[in-house]
Amino acid sequence: MPYTLRPAELTDAPAVTELLNQVDEIEIGRPETDLHTVEADLKHPETDLERDSWLVWDEERLVAYGLLWDESGGERIDIDQYVLPDHQRAAARMLEAMERRALEKARENGASRAVVHLHVNVAPTLDTDLLRASNWRVVRRYHVLRRALDPARGIFRRSLRLPAPRVRCVAARRRHRRAGLVDGVDRLHR
């Protein structure tokens, strides 16, 4: 049966969360996505779900999800794409749609080209051969590290004579800012 590609709706948040946790388990060994994070992305005031989100269904099962956003107001366009490993054909179809929209968005910004950034895990479920075949290239590789600190134990404070740390919670707008090992890849569109 052919895949069905359509924009996401806020009511799809539970299915998207389930898909992202399946991808998390494959890529990093544990689920790491919660419903409110997905809902925040889907209802962000700068997100045009009709034009900047994609869901690919295999009958009743969600197998791929993508989201595009533009924080640059210029040529840089960011995308996230998540796909189950056995559905690379769906990933390719969605990636083509996302690339077309990225170029359109960059042109709306007055740019003559789009530089599209996709953040992927070091061992992604998305087939990296698909990316290479489409002329994507790695532009940077970095590690996002996480360490719990206990101010009561004086971690670093005593040895460096620093004041007690202030704690600030910041909700990341996009999932690629979560802890994990990440590659940044981009594609230039003219």
mmCIF file with all atom_site columns, C-alpha atoms in Angstrom:
data_model
loop_
_atom_site.group_PDB
_atom_site.id
_atom_site.type_symbol
_atom_site.label_atom_id
_atom_site.label_alt_id
_atom_site.label_comp_id
_atom_site.label_asym_id
_atom_site.label_entity_id
_atom_site.label_seq_id
_atom_site.pdbx_PDB_ins_code
_atom_site.Cartn_x
_atom_site.Cartn_y
_atom_site.Cartn_z
_atom_site.occupancy
_atom_site.B_iso_or_equiv
_atom_site.pdbx_formal_charge
_atom_site.auth_seq_id
_atom_site.auth_comp_id
_atom_site.auth_asym_id
_atom_site.auth_atom_id
_atom_site.pdbx_PDB_model_num
ATOM 1   C CA . MET A 1 1   ? 0.000  0.000  0.000  1.00 0.00 ? 1   MET A CA 1
ATOM 2   C CA . PRO A 1 2   ? 1.330  3.492  -0.821 1.00 0.00 ? 2   PRO A CA 1
ATOM 3   C CA . TYR A 1 3   ? 2.366  5.955  1.839  1.00 0.00 ? 3   TYR A CA 1
ATOM 4   C CA . THR A 1 4   ? 0.141  8.887  2.749  1.00 0.00 ? 4   THR A CA 1
ATOM 5   C CA . LEU A 1 5   ? 1.913  12.241 3.201  1.00 0.00 ? 5   LEU A CA 1
ATOM 6   C CA . ARG A 1 6   ? 0.082  15.092 4.920  1.00 0.00 ? 6   ARG A CA 1
ATOM 7   C CA . PRO A 1 7   ? 0.720  18.053 7.247  1.00 0.00 ? 7   PRO A CA 1
ATOM 8   C CA . ALA A 1 8   ? 0.652  17.514 10.989 1.00 0.00 ? 8   ALA A CA 1
ATOM 9   C CA . GLU A 1 9   ? -2.168 18.745 13.214 1.00 0.00 ? 9   GLU A CA 1
ATOM 10  C CA . LEU A 1 10  ? -2.071 19.357 16.950 1.00 0.00 ? 10  LEU A CA 1
ATOM 11  C CA . THR A 1 11  ? -4.239 16.252 17.422 1.00 0.00 ? 11  THR A CA 1
ATOM 12  C CA . ASP A 1 12  ? -1.365 14.203 15.927 1.00 0.00 ? 12  ASP A CA 1
ATOM 13  C CA . ALA A 1 13  ? 0.907  15.028 18.893 1.00 0.00 ? 13  ALA A CA 1
ATOM 14  C CA . PRO A 1 14  ? 0.398  11.662 20.681 1.00 0.00 ? 14  PRO A CA 1
ATOM 15  C CA . ALA A 1 15  ? 1.231  9.697  17.493 1.00 0.00 ? 15  ALA A CA 1
ATOM 16  C CA . VAL A 1 16  ? 4.266  11.923 16.821 1.00 0.00 ? 16  VAL A CA 1
ATOM 17  C CA . THR A 1 17  ? 5.444  11.444 20.411 1.00 0.00 ? 17  THR A CA 1
ATOM 18  C CA . GLU A 1 18  ? 5.126  7.672  20.052 1.00 0.00 ? 18  GLU A CA 1
ATOM 19  C CA . LEU A 1 19  ? 7.114  7.730  16.793 1.00 0.00 ? 19  LEU A CA 1
ATOM 20  C CA . LEU A 1 20  ? 9.846  9.937  18.245 1.00 0.00 ? 20  LEU A CA 1
ATOM 21  C CA . ASN A 1 21  ? 10.202 7.640  21.243 1.00 0.00 ? 21  ASN A CA 1
ATOM 22  C CA . GLN A 1 22  ? 10.535 4.642  18.916 1.00 0.00 ? 22  GLN A CA 1
ATOM 23  C CA . VAL A 1 23  ? 13.295 6.506  17.076 1.00 0.00 ? 23  VAL A CA 1
ATOM 24  C CA . ASP A 1 24  ? 14.889 7.504  20.421 1.00 0.00 ? 24  ASP A CA 1
ATOM 25  C CA . GLU A 1 25  ? 14.962 3.874  21.540 1.00 0.00 ? 25  GLU A CA 1
ATOM 26  C CA . ILE A 1 26  ? 16.683 2.819  18.316 1.00 0.00 ? 26  ILE A CA 1
ATOM 27  C CA . GLU A 1 27  ? 19.166 5.709  18.237 1.00 0.00 ? 27  GLU A CA 1
ATOM 28  C CA . ILE A 1 28  ? 20.041 6.209  21.913 1.00 0.00 ? 28  ILE A CA 1
ATOM 29  C CA . GLY A 1 29  ? 18.556 3.202  23.697 1.00 0.00 ? 29  GLY A CA 1
ATOM 30  C CA . ARG A 1 30  ? 15.798 4.945  25.633 1.00 0.00 ? 30  ARG A CA 1
ATOM 31  C CA . PRO A 1 31  ? 12.694 7.061  25.006 1.00 0.00 ? 31  PRO A CA 1
ATOM 32  C CA . GLU A 1 32  ? 13.376 10.728 25.575 1.00 0.00 ? 32  GLU A CA 1
ATOM 33  C CA . THR A 1 33  ? 10.413 12.591 24.105 1.00 0.00 ? 33  THR A CA 1
ATOM 34  C CA . ASP A 1 34  ? 7.423  13.826 26.041 1.00 0.00 ? 34  ASP A CA 1
ATOM 35  C CA . LEU A 1 35  ? 4.051  14.913 24.755 1.00 0.00 ? 35  LEU A CA 1
ATOM 36  C CA . HIS A 1 36  ? 4.297  18.529 25.902 1.00 0.00 ? 36  HIS A CA 1
ATOM 37  C CA . THR A 1 37  ? 7.533  19.043 23.928 1.00 0.00 ? 37  THR A CA 1
ATOM 38  C CA . VAL A 1 38  ? 5.872  17.822 20.734 1.00 0.00 ? 38  VAL A CA 1
ATOM 39  C CA . GLU A 1 39  ? 2.785  19.921 21.434 1.00 0.00 ? 39  GLU A CA 1
ATOM 40  C CA . ALA A 1 40  ? 4.985  22.988 22.000 1.00 0.00 ? 40  ALA A CA 1
ATOM 41  C CA . ASP A 1 41  ? 6.636  22.487 18.610 1.00 0.00 ? 41  ASP A CA 1
ATOM 42  C CA . LEU A 1 42  ? 3.322  21.948 16.840 1.00 0.00 ? 42  LEU A CA 1
ATOM 43  C CA . LYS A 1 43  ? 1.619  24.986 18.355 1.00 0.00 ? 43  LYS A CA 1
ATOM 44  C CA . HIS A 1 44  ? 4.583  27.349 18.266 1.00 0.00 ? 44  HIS A CA 1
ATOM 45  C CA . PRO A 1 45  ? 3.312  30.682 16.870 1.00 0.00 ? 45  PRO A CA 1
ATOM 46  C CA . GLU A 1 46  ? 5.934  30.703 14.100 1.00 0.00 ? 46  GLU A CA 1
ATOM 47  C CA . THR A 1 47  ? 5.072  27.181 12.940 1.00 0.00 ? 47  THR A CA 1
ATOM 48  C CA . ASP A 1 48  ? 2.799  26.993 9.919  1.00 0.00 ? 48  ASP A CA 1
ATOM 49  C CA . LEU A 1 49  ? 1.718  23.362 10.230 1.00 0.00 ? 49  LEU A CA 1
ATOM 50  C CA . GLU A 1 50  ? 0.022  23.329 6.834  1.00 0.00 ? 50  GLU A CA 1
ATOM 51  C CA . ARG A 1 51  ? 3.254  24.282 5.031  1.00 0.00 ? 51  ARG A CA 1
ATOM 52  C CA . ASP A 1 52  ? 6.070  23.388 7.441  1.00 0.00 ? 52  ASP A CA 1
ATOM 53  C CA . SER A 1 53  ? 5.203  19.964 8.851  1.00 0.00 ? 53  SER A CA 1
ATOM 54  C CA . TRP A 1 54  ? 4.945  16.511 7.348  1.00 0.00 ? 54  TRP A CA 1
ATOM 55  C CA . LEU A 1 55  ? 3.635  13.154 8.487  1.00 0.00 ? 55  LEU A CA 1
ATOM 56  C CA . VAL A 1 56  ? 3.995  9.945  6.515  1.00 0.00 ? 56  VAL A CA 1
ATOM 57  C CA . TRP A 1 57  ? 1.555  7.171  7.301  1.00 0.00 ? 57  TRP A CA 1
ATOM 58  C CA . ASP A 1 58  ? 1.732  3.522  6.289  1.00 0.00 ? 58  ASP A CA 1
ATOM 59  C CA . GLU A 1 59  ? -1.957 2.748  6.577  1.00 0.00 ? 59  GLU A CA 1
ATOM 60  C CA . GLU A 1 60  ? -2.736 3.530  10.254 1.00 0.00 ? 60  GLU A CA 1
ATOM 61  C CA . ARG A 1 61  ? 0.905  3.655  11.428 1.00 0.00 ? 61  ARG A CA 1
ATOM 62  C CA . LEU A 1 62  ? 2.924  6.878  11.545 1.00 0.00 ? 62  LEU A CA 1
ATOM 63  C CA . VAL A 1 63  ? 6.358  6.033  10.095 1.00 0.00 ? 63  VAL A CA 1
ATOM 64  C CA . ALA A 1 64  ? 7.945  9.461  9.523  1.00 0.00 ? 64  ALA A CA 1
ATOM 65  C CA . TYR A 1 65  ? 7.650  13.030 10.806 1.00 0.00 ? 65  TYR A CA 1
ATOM 66  C CA . GLY A 1 66  ? 9.293  16.249 9.691  1.00 0.00 ? 66  GLY A CA 1
ATOM 67  C CA . LEU A 1 67  ? 9.266  19.862 10.808 1.00 0.00 ? 67  LEU A CA 1
ATOM 68  C CA . LEU A 1 68  ? 10.802 22.953 9.202  1.00 0.00 ? 68  LEU A CA 1
ATOM 69  C CA . TRP A 1 69  ? 11.528 26.254 10.894 1.00 0.00 ? 69  TRP A CA 1
ATOM 70  C CA . ASP A 1 70  ? 13.263 29.499 10.071 1.00 0.00 ? 70  ASP A CA 1
ATOM 71  C CA . GLU A 1 71  ? 15.033 31.438 12.780 1.00 0.00 ? 71  GLU A CA 1
ATOM 72  C CA . SER A 1 72  ? 17.444 33.217 10.425 1.00 0.00 ? 72  SER A CA 1
ATOM 73  C CA . GLY A 1 73  ? 15.019 35.233 8.335  1.00 0.00 ? 73  GLY A CA 1
ATOM 74  C CA . GLY A 1 74  ? 17.526 34.590 5.531  1.00 0.00 ? 74  GLY A CA 1
ATOM 75  C CA . GLU A 1 75  ? 18.931 31.617 3.671  1.00 0.00 ? 75  GLU A CA 1
ATOM 76  C CA . ARG A 1 76  ? 19.411 29.231 6.596  1.00 0.00 ? 76  ARG A CA 1
ATOM 77  C CA . ILE A 1 77  ? 16.457 26.912 7.088  1.00 0.00 ? 77  ILE A CA 1
ATOM 78  C CA . ASP A 1 78  ? 16.427 24.174 9.745  1.00 0.00 ? 78  ASP A CA 1
ATOM 79  C CA . ILE A 1 79  ? 14.600 20.870 9.521  1.00 0.00 ? 79  ILE A CA 1
ATOM 80  C CA . ASP A 1 80  ? 14.067 17.838 11.718 1.00 0.00 ? 80  ASP A CA 1
ATOM 81  C CA . GLN A 1 81  ? 13.178 14.485 10.216 1.00 0.00 ? 81  GLN A CA 1
ATOM 82  C CA . TYR A 1 82  ? 12.436 11.231 12.033 1.00 0.00 ? 82  TYR A CA 1
ATOM 83  C CA . VAL A 1 83  ? 11.760 7.936  10.301 1.00 0.00 ? 83  VAL A CA 1
ATOM 84  C CA . LEU A 1 84  ? 11.500 4.298  11.242 1.00 0.00 ? 84  LEU A CA 1
ATOM 85  C CA . PRO A 1 85  ? 14.361 2.315  9.671  1.00 0.00 ? 85  PRO A CA 1
ATOM 86  C CA . ASP A 1 86  ? 12.219 0.152  7.378  1.00 0.00 ? 86  ASP A CA 1
ATOM 87  C CA . HIS A 1 87  ? 10.594 3.188  5.756  1.00 0.00 ? 87  HIS A CA 1
ATOM 88  C CA . GLN A 1 88  ? 13.408 4.956  3.897  1.00 0.00 ? 88  GLN A CA 1
ATOM 89  C CA . ARG A 1 89  ? 11.225 5.401  0.806  1.00 0.00 ? 89  ARG A CA 1
ATOM 90  C CA . ALA A 1 90  ? 8.911  7.505  2.994  1.00 0.00 ? 90  ALA A CA 1
ATOM 91  C CA . ALA A 1 91  ? 11.917 9.456  4.275  1.00 0.00 ? 91  ALA A CA 1
ATOM 92  C CA . ALA A 1 92  ? 13.059 10.207 0.717  1.00 0.00 ? 92  ALA A CA 1
ATOM 93  C CA . ARG A 1 93  ? 9.608  11.393 -0.314 1.00 0.00 ? 93  ARG A CA 1
ATOM 94  C CA . MET A 1 94  ? 9.312  13.644 2.728  1.00 0.00 ? 94  MET A CA 1
ATOM 95  C CA . LEU A 1 95  ? 12.869 14.973 2.346  1.00 0.00 ? 95  LEU A CA 1
ATOM 96  C CA . GLU A 1 96  ? 12.091 16.086 -1.219 1.00 0.00 ? 96  GLU A CA 1
ATOM 97  C CA . ALA A 1 97  ? 9.010  17.962 0.008  1.00 0.00 ? 97  ALA A CA 1
ATOM 98  C CA . MET A 1 98  ? 10.995 19.547 2.838  1.00 0.00 ? 98  MET A CA 1
ATOM 99  C CA . GLU A 1 99  ? 13.754 20.685 0.478  1.00 0.00 ? 99  GLU A CA 1
ATOM 100 C CA . ARG A 1 100 ? 11.216 22.300 -1.875 1.00 0.00 ? 100 ARG A CA 1
ATOM 101 C CA . ARG A 1 101 ? 9.609  24.122 1.048  1.00 0.00 ? 101 ARG A CA 1
ATOM 102 C CA . ALA A 1 102 ? 13.001 25.227 2.423  1.00 0.00 ? 102 ALA A CA 1
ATOM 103 C CA . LEU A 1 103 ? 13.902 26.859 -0.883 1.00 0.00 ? 103 LEU A CA 1
ATOM 104 C CA . GLU A 1 104 ? 10.479 28.503 -1.037 1.00 0.00 ? 104 GLU A CA 1
ATOM 105 C CA . LYS A 1 105 ? 10.877 29.788 2.543  1.00 0.00 ? 105 LYS A CA 1
ATOM 106 C CA . ALA A 1 106 ? 14.367 31.180 1.892  1.00 0.00 ? 106 ALA A CA 1
ATOM 107 C CA . ARG A 1 107 ? 13.081 32.970 -1.222 1.00 0.00 ? 107 ARG A CA 1
ATOM 108 C CA . GLU A 1 108 ? 10.206 34.421 0.845  1.00 0.00 ? 108 GLU A CA 1
ATOM 109 C CA . ASN A 1 109 ? 12.967 35.801 3.086  1.00 0.00 ? 109 ASN A CA 1
ATOM 110 C CA . GLY A 1 110 ? 14.592 37.488 0.084  1.00 0.00 ? 110 GLY A CA 1
ATOM 111 C CA . ALA A 1 111 ? 17.448 34.990 -0.243 1.00 0.00 ? 111 ALA A CA 1
ATOM 112 C CA . SER A 1 112 ? 18.434 33.567 -3.609 1.00 0.00 ? 112 SER A CA 1
ATOM 113 C CA . ARG A 1 113 ? 19.254 30.174 -2.135 1.00 0.00 ? 113 ARG A CA 1
ATOM 114 C CA . ALA A 1 114 ? 18.523 27.988 0.864  1.00 0.00 ? 114 ALA A CA 1
ATOM 115 C CA . VAL A 1 115 ? 21.131 26.447 3.132  1.00 0.00 ? 115 VAL A CA 1
ATOM 116 C CA . VAL A 1 116 ? 19.224 23.664 4.854  1.00 0.00 ? 116 VAL A CA 1
ATOM 117 C CA . HIS A 1 117 ? 20.430 22.288 8.188  1.00 0.00 ? 117 HIS A CA 1
ATOM 118 C CA . LEU A 1 118 ? 19.349 18.869 9.421  1.00 0.00 ? 118 LEU A CA 1
ATOM 119 C CA . HIS A 1 119 ? 20.573 17.625 12.778 1.00 0.00 ? 119 HIS A CA 1
ATOM 120 C CA . VAL A 1 120 ? 20.925 13.864 12.995 1.00 0.00 ? 120 VAL A CA 1
ATOM 121 C CA . ASN A 1 121 ? 22.139 11.430 15.582 1.00 0.00 ? 121 ASN A CA 1
ATOM 122 C CA . VAL A 1 122 ? 25.522 9.792  15.048 1.00 0.00 ? 122 VAL A CA 1
ATOM 123 C CA . ALA A 1 123 ? 23.685 6.510  14.334 1.00 0.00 ? 123 ALA A CA 1
ATOM 124 C CA . PRO A 1 124 ? 20.432 7.797  12.828 1.00 0.00 ? 124 PRO A CA 1
ATOM 125 C CA . THR A 1 125 ? 17.434 5.813  11.686 1.00 0.00 ? 125 THR A CA 1
ATOM 126 C CA . LEU A 1 126 ? 17.493 7.981  8.556  1.00 0.00 ? 126 LEU A CA 1
ATOM 127 C CA . ASP A 1 127 ? 19.661 6.296  5.915  1.00 0.00 ? 127 ASP A CA 1
ATOM 128 C CA . THR A 1 128 ? 22.765 8.466  5.544  1.00 0.00 ? 128 THR A CA 1
ATOM 129 C CA . ASP A 1 129 ? 23.331 7.013  2.048  1.00 0.00 ? 129 ASP A CA 1
ATOM 130 C CA . LEU A 1 130 ? 20.057 8.701  1.090  1.00 0.00 ? 130 LEU A CA 1
ATOM 131 C CA . LEU A 1 131 ? 21.489 12.002 2.327  1.00 0.00 ? 131 LEU A CA 1
ATOM 132 C CA . ARG A 1 132 ? 24.803 11.539 0.498  1.00 0.00 ? 132 ARG A CA 1
ATOM 133 C CA . ALA A 1 133 ? 22.984 10.585 -2.723 1.00 0.00 ? 133 ALA A CA 1
ATOM 134 C CA . SER A 1 134 ? 21.073 13.875 -2.446 1.00 0.00 ? 134 SER A CA 1
ATOM 135 C CA . ASN A 1 135 ? 24.325 15.868 -2.023 1.00 0.00 ? 135 ASN A CA 1
ATOM 136 C CA . TRP A 1 136 ? 23.983 16.486 1.695  1.00 0.00 ? 136 TRP A CA 1
ATOM 137 C CA . ARG A 1 137 ? 27.303 16.851 3.520  1.00 0.00 ? 137 ARG A CA 1
ATOM 138 C CA . VAL A 1 138 ? 28.451 16.917 7.120  1.00 0.00 ? 138 VAL A CA 1
ATOM 139 C CA . VAL A 1 139 ? 29.334 20.451 8.165  1.00 0.00 ? 139 VAL A CA 1
ATOM 140 C CA . ARG A 1 140 ? 30.080 19.908 11.832 1.00 0.00 ? 140 ARG A CA 1
ATOM 141 C CA . ARG A 1 141 ? 30.069 17.204 14.403 1.00 0.00 ? 141 ARG A CA 1
ATOM 142 C CA . TYR A 1 142 ? 29.666 17.836 18.075 1.00 0.00 ? 142 TYR A CA 1
ATOM 143 C CA . HIS A 1 143 ? 28.733 16.158 21.300 1.00 0.00 ? 143 HIS A CA 1
ATOM 144 C CA . VAL A 1 144 ? 26.066 17.379 23.641 1.00 0.00 ? 144 VAL A CA 1
ATOM 145 C CA . LEU A 1 145 ? 27.013 16.327 27.138 1.00 0.00 ? 145 LEU A CA 1
ATOM 146 C CA . ARG A 1 146 ? 24.841 16.092 30.209 1.00 0.00 ? 146 ARG A CA 1
ATOM 147 C CA . ARG A 1 147 ? 25.872 15.944 33.860 1.00 0.00 ? 147 ARG A CA 1
ATOM 148 C CA . ALA A 1 148 ? 23.716 16.286 36.941 1.00 0.00 ? 148 ALA A CA 1
ATOM 149 C CA . LEU A 1 149 ? 25.171 18.704 39.505 1.00 0.00 ? 149 LEU A CA 1
ATOM 150 C CA . ASP A 1 150 ? 24.245 18.744 43.157 1.00 0.00 ? 150 ASP A CA 1
ATOM 151 C CA . PRO A 1 151 ? 24.758 22.216 44.648 1.00 0.00 ? 151 PRO A CA 1
ATOM 152 C CA . ALA A 1 152 ? 24.380 20.746 48.125 1.00 0.00 ? 152 ALA A CA 1
ATOM 153 C CA . ARG A 1 153 ? 27.535 18.688 47.566 1.00 0.00 ? 153 ARG A CA 1
ATOM 154 C CA . GLY A 1 154 ? 29.416 21.765 46.409 1.00 0.00 ? 154 GLY A CA 1
ATOM 155 C CA . ILE A 1 155 ? 30.456 20.325 43.065 1.00 0.00 ? 155 ILE A CA 1
ATOM 156 C CA . PHE A 1 156 ? 33.185 22.653 41.727 1.00 0.00 ? 156 PHE A CA 1
ATOM 157 C CA . ARG A 1 157 ? 32.169 25.408 44.137 1.00 0.00 ? 157 ARG A CA 1
ATOM 158 C CA . ARG A 1 158 ? 34.659 24.558 46.896 1.00 0.00 ? 158 ARG A CA 1
ATOM 159 C CA . SER A 1 159 ? 37.580 23.633 44.674 1.00 0.00 ? 159 SER A CA 1
ATOM 160 C CA . LEU A 1 160 ? 37.225 26.694 42.454 1.00 0.00 ? 160 LEU A CA 1
ATOM 161 C CA . ARG A 1 161 ? 35.785 29.030 45.081 1.00 0.00 ? 161 ARG A CA 1
ATOM 162 C CA . LEU A 1 162 ? 32.815 29.848 42.886 1.00 0.00 ? 162 LEU A CA 1
ATOM 163 C CA . PRO A 1 163 ? 29.473 31.066 44.179 1.00 0.00 ? 163 PRO A CA 1
ATOM 164 C CA . ALA A 1 164 ? 26.681 28.537 44.416 1.00 0.00 ? 164 ALA A CA 1
ATOM 165 C CA . PRO A 1 165 ? 25.270 27.909 40.941 1.00 0.00 ? 165 PRO A CA 1
ATOM 166 C CA . ARG A 1 166 ? 21.999 29.496 39.922 1.00 0.00 ? 166 ARG A CA 1
ATOM 167 C CA . VAL A 1 167 ? 19.658 27.120 38.149 1.00 0.00 ? 167 VAL A CA 1
ATOM 168 C CA . ARG A 1 168 ? 17.641 28.244 35.172 1.00 0.00 ? 168 ARG A CA 1
ATOM 169 C CA . CYS A 1 169 ? 15.280 26.039 33.191 1.00 0.00 ? 169 CYS A CA 1
ATOM 170 C CA . VAL A 1 170 ? 15.083 26.660 29.490 1.00 0.00 ? 170 VAL A CA 1
ATOM 171 C CA . ALA A 1 171 ? 12.745 24.708 27.256 1.00 0.00 ? 171 ALA A CA 1
ATOM 172 C CA . ALA A 1 172 ? 14.428 23.994 23.938 1.00 0.00 ? 172 ALA A CA 1
ATOM 173 C CA . ARG A 1 173 ? 12.186 24.735 20.990 1.00 0.00 ? 173 ARG A CA 1
ATOM 174 C CA . ARG A 1 174 ? 13.403 21.865 18.884 1.00 0.00 ? 174 ARG A CA 1
ATOM 175 C CA . ARG A 1 175 ? 14.362 18.297 19.684 1.00 0.00 ? 175 ARG A CA 1
ATOM 176 C CA . HIS A 1 176 ? 17.814 18.547 18.141 1.00 0.00 ? 176 HIS A CA 1
ATOM 177 C CA . ARG A 1 177 ? 18.885 20.561 21.164 1.00 0.00 ? 177 ARG A CA 1
ATOM 178 C CA . ARG A 1 178 ? 18.331 17.602 23.455 1.00 0.00 ? 178 ARG A CA 1
ATOM 179 C CA . ALA A 1 179 ? 21.199 15.670 24.936 1.00 0.00 ? 179 ALA A CA 1
ATOM 180 C CA . GLY A 1 180 ? 22.763 13.131 22.651 1.00 0.00 ? 180 GLY A CA 1
ATOM 181 C CA . LEU A 1 181 ? 25.356 12.738 19.984 1.00 0.00 ? 181 LEU A CA 1
ATOM 182 C CA . VAL A 1 182 ? 24.530 14.875 16.995 1.00 0.00 ? 182 VAL A CA 1
ATOM 183 C CA . ASP A 1 183 ? 25.849 15.589 13.498 1.00 0.00 ? 183 ASP A CA 1
ATOM 184 C CA . GLY A 1 184 ? 24.883 18.712 11.657 1.00 0.00 ? 184 GLY A CA 1
ATOM 185 C CA . VAL A 1 185 ? 24.391 18.221 7.937  1.00 0.00 ? 185 VAL A CA 1
ATOM 186 C CA . ASP A 1 186 ? 23.285 20.721 5.384  1.00 0.00 ? 186 ASP A CA 1
ATOM 187 C CA . ARG A 1 187 ? 22.363 21.043 1.761  1.00 0.00 ? 187 ARG A CA 1
ATOM 188 C CA . LEU A 1 188 ? 22.699 24.090 -0.414 1.00 0.00 ? 188 LEU A CA 1
ATOM 189 C CA . HIS A 1 189 ? 19.800 24.874 -2.763 1.00 0.00 ? 189 HIS A CA 1
ATOM 190 C CA . ARG A 1 190 ? 20.057 27.441 -5.527 1.00 0.00 ? 190 ARG A CA 1
#
